[in-house]
XYZ file of C-alpha atoms in Angstrom:
514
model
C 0.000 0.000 0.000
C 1.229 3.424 -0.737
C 1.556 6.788 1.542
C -0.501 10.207 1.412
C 0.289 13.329 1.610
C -1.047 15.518 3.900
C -0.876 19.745 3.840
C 0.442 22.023 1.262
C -2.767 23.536 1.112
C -3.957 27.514 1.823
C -5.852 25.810 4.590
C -2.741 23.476 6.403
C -0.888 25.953 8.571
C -0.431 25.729 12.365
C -2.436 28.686 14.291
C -3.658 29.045 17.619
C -6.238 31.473 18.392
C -5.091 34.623 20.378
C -8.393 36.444 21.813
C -9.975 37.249 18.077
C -6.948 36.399 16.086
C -5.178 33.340 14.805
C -2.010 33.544 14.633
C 0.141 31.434 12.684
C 2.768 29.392 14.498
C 6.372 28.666 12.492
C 8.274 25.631 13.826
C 5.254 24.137 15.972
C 5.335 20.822 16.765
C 2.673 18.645 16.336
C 1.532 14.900 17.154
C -0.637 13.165 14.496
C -3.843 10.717 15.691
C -6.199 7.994 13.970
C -8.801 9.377 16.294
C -10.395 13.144 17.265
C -10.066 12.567 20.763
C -8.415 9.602 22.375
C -7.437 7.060 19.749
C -3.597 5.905 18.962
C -1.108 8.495 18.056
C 0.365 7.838 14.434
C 3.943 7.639 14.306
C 5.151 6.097 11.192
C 5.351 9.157 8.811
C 8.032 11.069 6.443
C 8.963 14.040 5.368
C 8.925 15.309 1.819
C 11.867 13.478 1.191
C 10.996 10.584 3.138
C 12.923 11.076 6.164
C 10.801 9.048 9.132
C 9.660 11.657 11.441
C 7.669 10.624 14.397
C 5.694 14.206 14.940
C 4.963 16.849 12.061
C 6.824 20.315 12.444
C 5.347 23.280 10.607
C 7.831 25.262 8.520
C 9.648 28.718 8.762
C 5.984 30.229 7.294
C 3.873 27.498 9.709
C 2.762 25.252 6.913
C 2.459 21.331 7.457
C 3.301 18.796 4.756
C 4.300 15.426 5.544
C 3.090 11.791 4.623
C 1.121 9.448 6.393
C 1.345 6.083 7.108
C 0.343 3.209 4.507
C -3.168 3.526 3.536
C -4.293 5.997 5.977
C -6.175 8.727 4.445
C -7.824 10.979 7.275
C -5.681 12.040 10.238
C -5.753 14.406 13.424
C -3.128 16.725 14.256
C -2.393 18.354 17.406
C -0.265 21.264 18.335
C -1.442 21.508 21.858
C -3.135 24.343 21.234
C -6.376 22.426 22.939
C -7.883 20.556 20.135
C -6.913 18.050 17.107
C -7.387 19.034 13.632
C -8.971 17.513 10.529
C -6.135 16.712 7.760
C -7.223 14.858 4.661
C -5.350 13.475 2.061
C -4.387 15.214 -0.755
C -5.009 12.573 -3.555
C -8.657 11.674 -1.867
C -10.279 13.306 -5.006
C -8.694 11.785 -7.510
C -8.854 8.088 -5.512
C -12.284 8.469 -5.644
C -12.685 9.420 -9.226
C -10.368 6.411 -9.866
C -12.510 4.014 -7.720
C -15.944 5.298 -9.987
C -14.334 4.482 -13.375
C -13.995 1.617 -12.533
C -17.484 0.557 -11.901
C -18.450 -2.496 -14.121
C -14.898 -3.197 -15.664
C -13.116 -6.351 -15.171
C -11.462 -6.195 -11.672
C -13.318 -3.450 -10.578
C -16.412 -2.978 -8.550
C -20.408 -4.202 -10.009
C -22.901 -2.064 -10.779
C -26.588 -3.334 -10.268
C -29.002 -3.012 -13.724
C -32.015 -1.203 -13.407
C -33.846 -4.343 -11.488
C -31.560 -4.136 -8.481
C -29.453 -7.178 -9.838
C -25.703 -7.747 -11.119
C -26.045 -8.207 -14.725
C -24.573 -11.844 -16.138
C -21.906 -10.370 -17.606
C -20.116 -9.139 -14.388
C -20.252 -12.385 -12.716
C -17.372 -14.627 -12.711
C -17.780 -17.299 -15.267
C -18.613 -21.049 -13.602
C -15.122 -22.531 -14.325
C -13.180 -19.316 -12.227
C -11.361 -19.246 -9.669
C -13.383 -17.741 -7.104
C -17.045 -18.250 -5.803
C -19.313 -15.414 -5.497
C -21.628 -15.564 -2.368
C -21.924 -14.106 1.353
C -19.342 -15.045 3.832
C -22.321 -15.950 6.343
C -25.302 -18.104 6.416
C -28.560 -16.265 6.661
C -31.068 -17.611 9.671
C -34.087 -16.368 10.929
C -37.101 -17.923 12.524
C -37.610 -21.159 11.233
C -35.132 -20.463 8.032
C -31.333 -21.492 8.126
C -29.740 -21.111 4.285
C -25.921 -21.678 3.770
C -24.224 -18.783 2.341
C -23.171 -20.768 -0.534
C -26.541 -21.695 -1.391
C -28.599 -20.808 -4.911
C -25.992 -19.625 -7.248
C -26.758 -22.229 -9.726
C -30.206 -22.282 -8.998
C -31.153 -18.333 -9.193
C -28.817 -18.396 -12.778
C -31.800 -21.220 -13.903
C -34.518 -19.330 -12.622
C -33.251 -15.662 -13.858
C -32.107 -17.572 -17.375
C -35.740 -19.670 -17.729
C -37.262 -15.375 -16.600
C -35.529 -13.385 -19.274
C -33.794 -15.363 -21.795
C -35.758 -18.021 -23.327
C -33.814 -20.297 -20.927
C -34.894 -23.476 -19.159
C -35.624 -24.276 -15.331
C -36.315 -27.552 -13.349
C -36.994 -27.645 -9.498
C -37.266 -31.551 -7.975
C -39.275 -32.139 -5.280
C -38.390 -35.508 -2.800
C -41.292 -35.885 0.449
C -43.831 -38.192 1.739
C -47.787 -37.779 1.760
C -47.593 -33.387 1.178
C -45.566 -33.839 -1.149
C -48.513 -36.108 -2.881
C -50.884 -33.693 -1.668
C -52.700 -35.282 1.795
C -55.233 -34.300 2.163
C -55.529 -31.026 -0.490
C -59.153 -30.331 -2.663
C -57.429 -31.207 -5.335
C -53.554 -32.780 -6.606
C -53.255 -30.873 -9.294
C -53.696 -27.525 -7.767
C -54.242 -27.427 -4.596
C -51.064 -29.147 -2.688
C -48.097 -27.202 -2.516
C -45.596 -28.567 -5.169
C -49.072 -27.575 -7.488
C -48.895 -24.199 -5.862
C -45.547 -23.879 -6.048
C -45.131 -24.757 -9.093
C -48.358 -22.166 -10.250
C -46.417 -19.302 -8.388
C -42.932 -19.680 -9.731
C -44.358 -20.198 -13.569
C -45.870 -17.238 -13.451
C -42.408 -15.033 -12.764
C -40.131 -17.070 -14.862
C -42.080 -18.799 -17.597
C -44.478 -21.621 -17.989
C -42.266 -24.913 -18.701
C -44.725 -27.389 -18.476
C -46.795 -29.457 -16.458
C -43.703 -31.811 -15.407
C -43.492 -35.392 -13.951
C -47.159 -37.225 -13.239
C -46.272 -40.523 -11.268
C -48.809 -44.022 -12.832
C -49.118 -43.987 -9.042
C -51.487 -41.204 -8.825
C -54.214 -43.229 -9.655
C -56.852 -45.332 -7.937
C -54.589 -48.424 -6.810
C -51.624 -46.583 -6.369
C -53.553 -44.223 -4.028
C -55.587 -46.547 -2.579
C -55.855 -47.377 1.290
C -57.888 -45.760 3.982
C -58.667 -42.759 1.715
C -62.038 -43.503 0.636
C -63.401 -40.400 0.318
C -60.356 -38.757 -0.500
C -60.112 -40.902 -3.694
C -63.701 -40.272 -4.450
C -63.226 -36.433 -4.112
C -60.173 -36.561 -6.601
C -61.532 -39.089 -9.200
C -64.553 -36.614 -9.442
C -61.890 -33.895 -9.807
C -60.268 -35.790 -12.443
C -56.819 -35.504 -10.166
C -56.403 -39.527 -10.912
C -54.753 -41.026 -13.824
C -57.520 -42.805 -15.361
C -57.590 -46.762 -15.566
C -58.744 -49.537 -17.750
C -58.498 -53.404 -17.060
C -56.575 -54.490 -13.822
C -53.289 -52.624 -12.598
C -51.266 -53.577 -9.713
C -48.276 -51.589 -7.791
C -44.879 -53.026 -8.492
C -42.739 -53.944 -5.826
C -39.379 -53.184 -7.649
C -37.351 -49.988 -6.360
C -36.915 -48.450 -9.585
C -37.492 -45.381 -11.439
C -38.746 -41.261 -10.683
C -41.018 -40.879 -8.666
C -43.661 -42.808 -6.227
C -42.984 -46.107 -8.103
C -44.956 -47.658 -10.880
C -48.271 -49.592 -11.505
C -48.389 -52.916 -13.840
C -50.756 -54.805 -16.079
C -50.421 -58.373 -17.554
C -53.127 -58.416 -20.026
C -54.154 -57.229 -23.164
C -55.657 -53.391 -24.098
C -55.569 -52.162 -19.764
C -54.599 -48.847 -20.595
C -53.573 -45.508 -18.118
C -54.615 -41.858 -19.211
C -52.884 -38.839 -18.439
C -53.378 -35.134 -18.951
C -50.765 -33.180 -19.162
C -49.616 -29.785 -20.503
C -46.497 -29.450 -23.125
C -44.944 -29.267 -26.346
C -43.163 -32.709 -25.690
C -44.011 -35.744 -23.573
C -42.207 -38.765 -21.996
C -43.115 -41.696 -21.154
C -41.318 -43.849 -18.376
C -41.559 -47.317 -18.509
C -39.320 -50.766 -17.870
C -37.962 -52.855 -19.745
C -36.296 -56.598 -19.004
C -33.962 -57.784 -22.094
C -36.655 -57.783 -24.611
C -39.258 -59.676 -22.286
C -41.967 -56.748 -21.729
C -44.589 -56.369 -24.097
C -45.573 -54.146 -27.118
C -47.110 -51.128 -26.086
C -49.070 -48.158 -27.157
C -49.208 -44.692 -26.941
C -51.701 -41.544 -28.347
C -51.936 -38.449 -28.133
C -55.138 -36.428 -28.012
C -57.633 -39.510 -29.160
C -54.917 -39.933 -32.156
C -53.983 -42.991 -33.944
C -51.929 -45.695 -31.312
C -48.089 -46.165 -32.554
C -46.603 -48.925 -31.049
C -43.167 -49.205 -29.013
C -41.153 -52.278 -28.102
C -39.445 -53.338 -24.954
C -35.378 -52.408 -26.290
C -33.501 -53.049 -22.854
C -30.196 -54.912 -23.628
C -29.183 -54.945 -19.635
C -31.630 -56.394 -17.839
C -34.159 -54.387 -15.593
C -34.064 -50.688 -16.568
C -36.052 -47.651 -17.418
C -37.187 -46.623 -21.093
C -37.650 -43.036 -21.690
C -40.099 -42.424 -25.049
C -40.242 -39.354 -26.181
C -43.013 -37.298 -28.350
C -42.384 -33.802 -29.484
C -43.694 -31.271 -31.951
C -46.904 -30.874 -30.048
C -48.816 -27.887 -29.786
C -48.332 -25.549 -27.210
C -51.079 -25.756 -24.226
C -53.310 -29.670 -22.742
C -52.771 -33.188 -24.718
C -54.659 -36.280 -23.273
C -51.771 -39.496 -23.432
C -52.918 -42.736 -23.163
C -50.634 -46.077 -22.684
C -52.171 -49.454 -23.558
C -50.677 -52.551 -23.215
C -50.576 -54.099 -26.282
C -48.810 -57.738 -25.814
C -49.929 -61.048 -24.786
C -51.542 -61.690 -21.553
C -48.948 -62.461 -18.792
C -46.418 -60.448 -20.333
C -45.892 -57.377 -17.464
C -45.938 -53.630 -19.095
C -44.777 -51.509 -16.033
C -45.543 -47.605 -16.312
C -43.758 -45.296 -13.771
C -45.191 -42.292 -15.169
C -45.487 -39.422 -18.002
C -43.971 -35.641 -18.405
C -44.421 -33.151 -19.771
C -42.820 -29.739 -20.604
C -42.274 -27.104 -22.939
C -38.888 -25.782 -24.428
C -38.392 -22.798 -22.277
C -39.541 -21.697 -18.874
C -39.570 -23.333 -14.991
C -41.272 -26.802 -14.583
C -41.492 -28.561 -11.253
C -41.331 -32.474 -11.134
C -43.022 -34.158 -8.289
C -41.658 -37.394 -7.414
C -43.688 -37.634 -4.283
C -44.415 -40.697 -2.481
C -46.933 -41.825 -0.267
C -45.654 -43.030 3.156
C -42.773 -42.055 1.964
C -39.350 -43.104 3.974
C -36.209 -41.861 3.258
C -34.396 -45.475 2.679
C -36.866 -46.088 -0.467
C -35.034 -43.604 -2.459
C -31.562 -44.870 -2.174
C -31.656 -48.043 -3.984
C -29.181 -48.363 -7.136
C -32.104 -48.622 -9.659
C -33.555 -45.535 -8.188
C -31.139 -43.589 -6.662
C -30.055 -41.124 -9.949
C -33.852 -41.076 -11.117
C -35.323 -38.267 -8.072
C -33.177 -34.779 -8.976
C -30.052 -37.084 -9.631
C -28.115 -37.401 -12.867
C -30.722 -39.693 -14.703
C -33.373 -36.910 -14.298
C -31.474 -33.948 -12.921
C -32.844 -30.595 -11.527
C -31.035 -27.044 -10.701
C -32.813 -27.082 -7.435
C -34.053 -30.468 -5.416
C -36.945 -29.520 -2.368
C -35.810 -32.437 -0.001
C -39.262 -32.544 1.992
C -38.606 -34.817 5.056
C -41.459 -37.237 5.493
C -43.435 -37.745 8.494
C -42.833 -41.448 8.289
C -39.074 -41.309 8.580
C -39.752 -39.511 12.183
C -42.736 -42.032 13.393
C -41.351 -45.357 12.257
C -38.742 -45.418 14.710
C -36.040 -45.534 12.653
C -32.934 -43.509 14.044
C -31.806 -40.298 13.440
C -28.788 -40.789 12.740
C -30.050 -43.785 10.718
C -32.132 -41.687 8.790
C -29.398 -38.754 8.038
C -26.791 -40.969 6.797
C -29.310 -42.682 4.084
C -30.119 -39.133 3.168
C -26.812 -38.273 2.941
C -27.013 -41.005 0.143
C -29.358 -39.591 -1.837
C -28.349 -35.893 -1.329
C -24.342 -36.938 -2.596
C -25.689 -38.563 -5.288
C -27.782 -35.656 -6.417
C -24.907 -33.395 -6.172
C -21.920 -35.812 -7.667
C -23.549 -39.432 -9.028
C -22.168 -40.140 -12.476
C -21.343 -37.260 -13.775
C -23.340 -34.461 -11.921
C -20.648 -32.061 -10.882
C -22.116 -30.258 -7.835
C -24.380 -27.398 -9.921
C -27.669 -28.852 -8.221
C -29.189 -26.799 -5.098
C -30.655 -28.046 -2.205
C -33.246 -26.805 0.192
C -34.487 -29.660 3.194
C -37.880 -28.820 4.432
C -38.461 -30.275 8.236
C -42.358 -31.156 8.387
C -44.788 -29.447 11.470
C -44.697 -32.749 12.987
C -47.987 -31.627 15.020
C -49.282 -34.569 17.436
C -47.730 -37.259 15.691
C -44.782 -37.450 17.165
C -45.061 -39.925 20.199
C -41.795 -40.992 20.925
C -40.400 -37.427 21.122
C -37.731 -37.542 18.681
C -38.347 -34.933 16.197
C -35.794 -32.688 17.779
C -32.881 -35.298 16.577
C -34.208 -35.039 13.098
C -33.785 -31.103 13.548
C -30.116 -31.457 14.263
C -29.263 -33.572 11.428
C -30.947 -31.851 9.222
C -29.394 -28.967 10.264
C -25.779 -30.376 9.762
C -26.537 -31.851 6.521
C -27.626 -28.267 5.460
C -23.504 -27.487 6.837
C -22.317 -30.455 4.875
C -24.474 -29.247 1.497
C -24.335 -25.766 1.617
C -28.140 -26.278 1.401
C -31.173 -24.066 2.982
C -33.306 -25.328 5.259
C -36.809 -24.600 6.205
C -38.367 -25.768 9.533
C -42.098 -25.534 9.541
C -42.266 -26.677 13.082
C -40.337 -23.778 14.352
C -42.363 -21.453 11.960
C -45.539 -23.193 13.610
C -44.378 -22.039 16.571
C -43.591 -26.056 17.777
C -47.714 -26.132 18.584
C -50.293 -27.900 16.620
C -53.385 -26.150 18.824
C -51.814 -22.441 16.502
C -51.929 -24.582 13.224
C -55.241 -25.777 13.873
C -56.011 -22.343 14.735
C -55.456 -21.361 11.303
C -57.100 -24.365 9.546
C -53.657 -25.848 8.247
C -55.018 -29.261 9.983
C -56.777 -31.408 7.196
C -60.267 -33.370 7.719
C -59.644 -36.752 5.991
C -63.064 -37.032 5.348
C -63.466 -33.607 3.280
C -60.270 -33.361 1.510
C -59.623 -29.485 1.260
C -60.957 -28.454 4.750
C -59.672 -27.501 7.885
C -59.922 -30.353 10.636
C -58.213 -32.202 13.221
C -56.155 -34.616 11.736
C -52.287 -35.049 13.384
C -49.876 -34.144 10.557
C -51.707 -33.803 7.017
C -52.534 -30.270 5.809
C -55.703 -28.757 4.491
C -56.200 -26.342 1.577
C -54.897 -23.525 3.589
C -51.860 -25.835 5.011
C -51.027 -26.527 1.707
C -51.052 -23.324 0.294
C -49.503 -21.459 3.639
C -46.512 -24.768 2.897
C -45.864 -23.409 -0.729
C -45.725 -19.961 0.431
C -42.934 -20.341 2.250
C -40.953 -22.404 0.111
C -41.538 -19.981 -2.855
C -40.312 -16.815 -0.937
C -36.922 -18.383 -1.138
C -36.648 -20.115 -4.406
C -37.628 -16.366 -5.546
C -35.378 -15.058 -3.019
């Protein structure tokens, strides 16, 4: 760092005031400060010719010039005359000016465009050498995110907003996720609502990933009127013939549903340009199968897995822009198997969300091999996964640290499986465990979630903390569902209502669009 110079100016002389007069003072003596009163006296300075001085004397006329020491650019000098004076640095001016050109140049300082952001082209590219974020982590009520979190994701989201790019958010959880026990699954729970809000900044991208297993058997259990309320909705993937759930871990998503005989079919509406279908294949061994589009004429597909069990991906595109009815039939001999895990659906630009909900979801069933790159991972990858921590995981009594270390699992393999190189952000959401948890443990989950935010530079959102850690203030504000009205506000321990849902997505979206 280099000196200033102080004085020289009409202005730098030592004077002391003599009744109504200053007078100057030749050959004064004075001591220089970091600090109007008090502070630590300054000793490390030159003279004009760089001579070390340790005090300033004025000259034969009274004027003071001398330099400071490195860097410093305000000082305080004192004659004794019964105060300390101002002295600035000569070359503050011109380091100022200096400092202003070189807003928005390489190695300089940014300047924000006229939406309060840094414009692309003054961030550091992705290979540099340097990371741009905070230096902290950001916490508040019920909120914890890592400063390193959302650089890749915001670049998506801004990129899918302004230019033409694309954006995909994953979401991973249990029974919300599905939408337990919302009006309606495909816009009323909060990956729906979510999704609704965040397509509406940054661009429509399609209706996304629609598990087989949001249908009638997948659903099934003690939901009777839940079912009822959504097949009337037409929230259900429609059936024909007999379908059963597979019991392979395999695939996106919830899982996948199965027929062995000839024309059972699954419908699906969805909203896209292009759609995929996700189905397995065994060496050949699964049957012919159909797909069309819109009522159109059926084109047939064949099982074409050369490695044993696997998933096919088919792929339709050139549709029109806006909602296409797809319908997969099986089209083979009776006791041949088709397996359907589910349909997308997107468009070429804009955000789409992918919900690969499960029902009674735990933790462990996404961490098989056959399934583990499938949910945000490499084999279907996102630039930001929602990690939505099922109930189930906390009331089946497996162990925390159990539970953290298969999540772990998943989350590494999100961020560096195959060849994913660490570009995916991560945001765990802790459920409002309300009254279900018995055995007391939910705080344990809270700590390891917490460090595996630390270990991922991920966010995490706590909706028991925001809930105030009650379930009598939720069901205050109708976030409690009634299983036997799906939509309205009851008494039920965990599940959400309408207003759960949508108060669930609310908080989630003011940080993706943080």
């Amino acid at each position: 760092m280099a000196r200033h110079l102080f004085g020289g100016s009409p202005a730098d002389f030592a004077m002391q005031r003599v009744g109504n007069q200053l007078l100057v003072r030749p050959a004064a003596v004075g001591t220089v400060w970091d600090s109007a009163t008090g502070g630590t006296q300054l000793t490390d300075l030159t003279d004009l010719t760089g001579l070390p001085i340790t005090s300033v004397t004025a000259d034969s006329d009274g004027a003071v010039t001398f330099y400071g020491p490195d860097s410093i650019t305000t000082v305080y000098v004192d004659f004794g005359y019964g105060r300390r004076f101002t002295m600035a640095a000569t070359d503050t001016g011109s380091t100022l000016a200096s400092f202003m050109a070189q807003g928005g140049t390489p190695g300089g300082w940014a300047q924000l465009d006229p939406t309060g952001r840094i414009p692309a082209s003054q961030l550091p590219s992705a290979g540099g050498t340097y990371a741009l974020k905070s230096t902290t982590a950001v916490e508040g009520q019920g909120l914890y995110v890592r400063p390193g979190w959302g650089q890749s994701w915001r670049a998506a989201r801004d990129g899918a907003g302004t230019a033409g790019g694309k954006a995909t958010v994953a979401v991973v959880g249990g029974s919300s996720a599905v939408g337990f026990y919302a009006s309606n699954l495909v816009t009323k729970n909060w990956p729906a609502l979510l999704a609704a809000s965040l397509q509406g900044v940054y661009g429509d991208g399609g209706s996304g990933y629609a598990s087989a297993m949001f249908s009638a058997n997948g659903i099934a259990g003690q939901d009777p009127a839940a079912i009822t309320a959504w097949t009337n909705a037409g929230n259900l993937v429609t059936q024909t013939g007999t379908w059963a759930i597979g019991g392979y871990q395999i695939g996106p998503g919830w899982g996948y549903t199965y027929a062995s005989t000839n024309g059972a079919s699954l419908t699906w509406t969805v909203r896209g340009t292009s759609v995929t279908i996700y189905t397995l294949g065994a060496d050949g061994s699964r049957p012919n199968w159909t797909y069309s589009i819109d009522g159109g004429a059926a084109t047939t597909v064949t099982d074409s897995a050369t490695t044993g069990l696997t998933v096919l991906k088919k792929t339709i595109t050139g549709l029109s822009a806006g909602t296409h009815t797809v319908k997969v039939t099986h089209a083979g001999s009776a006791g041949q198997y088709l397996s359907v895990c589910g349909v997308s659906a997107e468009n070429t630009t804009g955000l789409v969300l992918n919900n690969f909900g499960r029902k009674n979801l735990t933790a462990d069933q996404y961490t098989s091999p056959l399934r583990l790159g499938w949910n945000g991972g490499p084999n279907y990858p996102a630039d930001c996964v929602v990690y939505a921590v099922s109930h189930e995981d906390i009331t089946n009594g497996l162990s925390a640290d159990t539970w953290a270390s298969t999540v772990r699992q998943h989350l590494a393999y999100i961020r560096d499986g195959a060849t994913a190189s660490g570009t995916t952000d991560l945001v765990i959401v802790l459920p409002h465990i309300g009254t279900a948890d018995n055995a007391a443990r939910f705080q344990d989950f809270t700590d390891r979630a917490h460090n595996l935010a630390v270990a991922f530079e991920a966010a995490l959102v706590d909706l028991w903390a925001l809930g105030r850690n009650s379930w009598n203030y939720w069901q205050s504000l109708g976030y409690w569902a009634n299983p036997a009205s799906p939509g309205s506000a009851g008494t039920d321990t965990h599940h959400l209502s309408d207003a759960g849902h949508a108060y669930v997505a609310s908080v989630i979206n003011g940080l993706l669009q943080s």
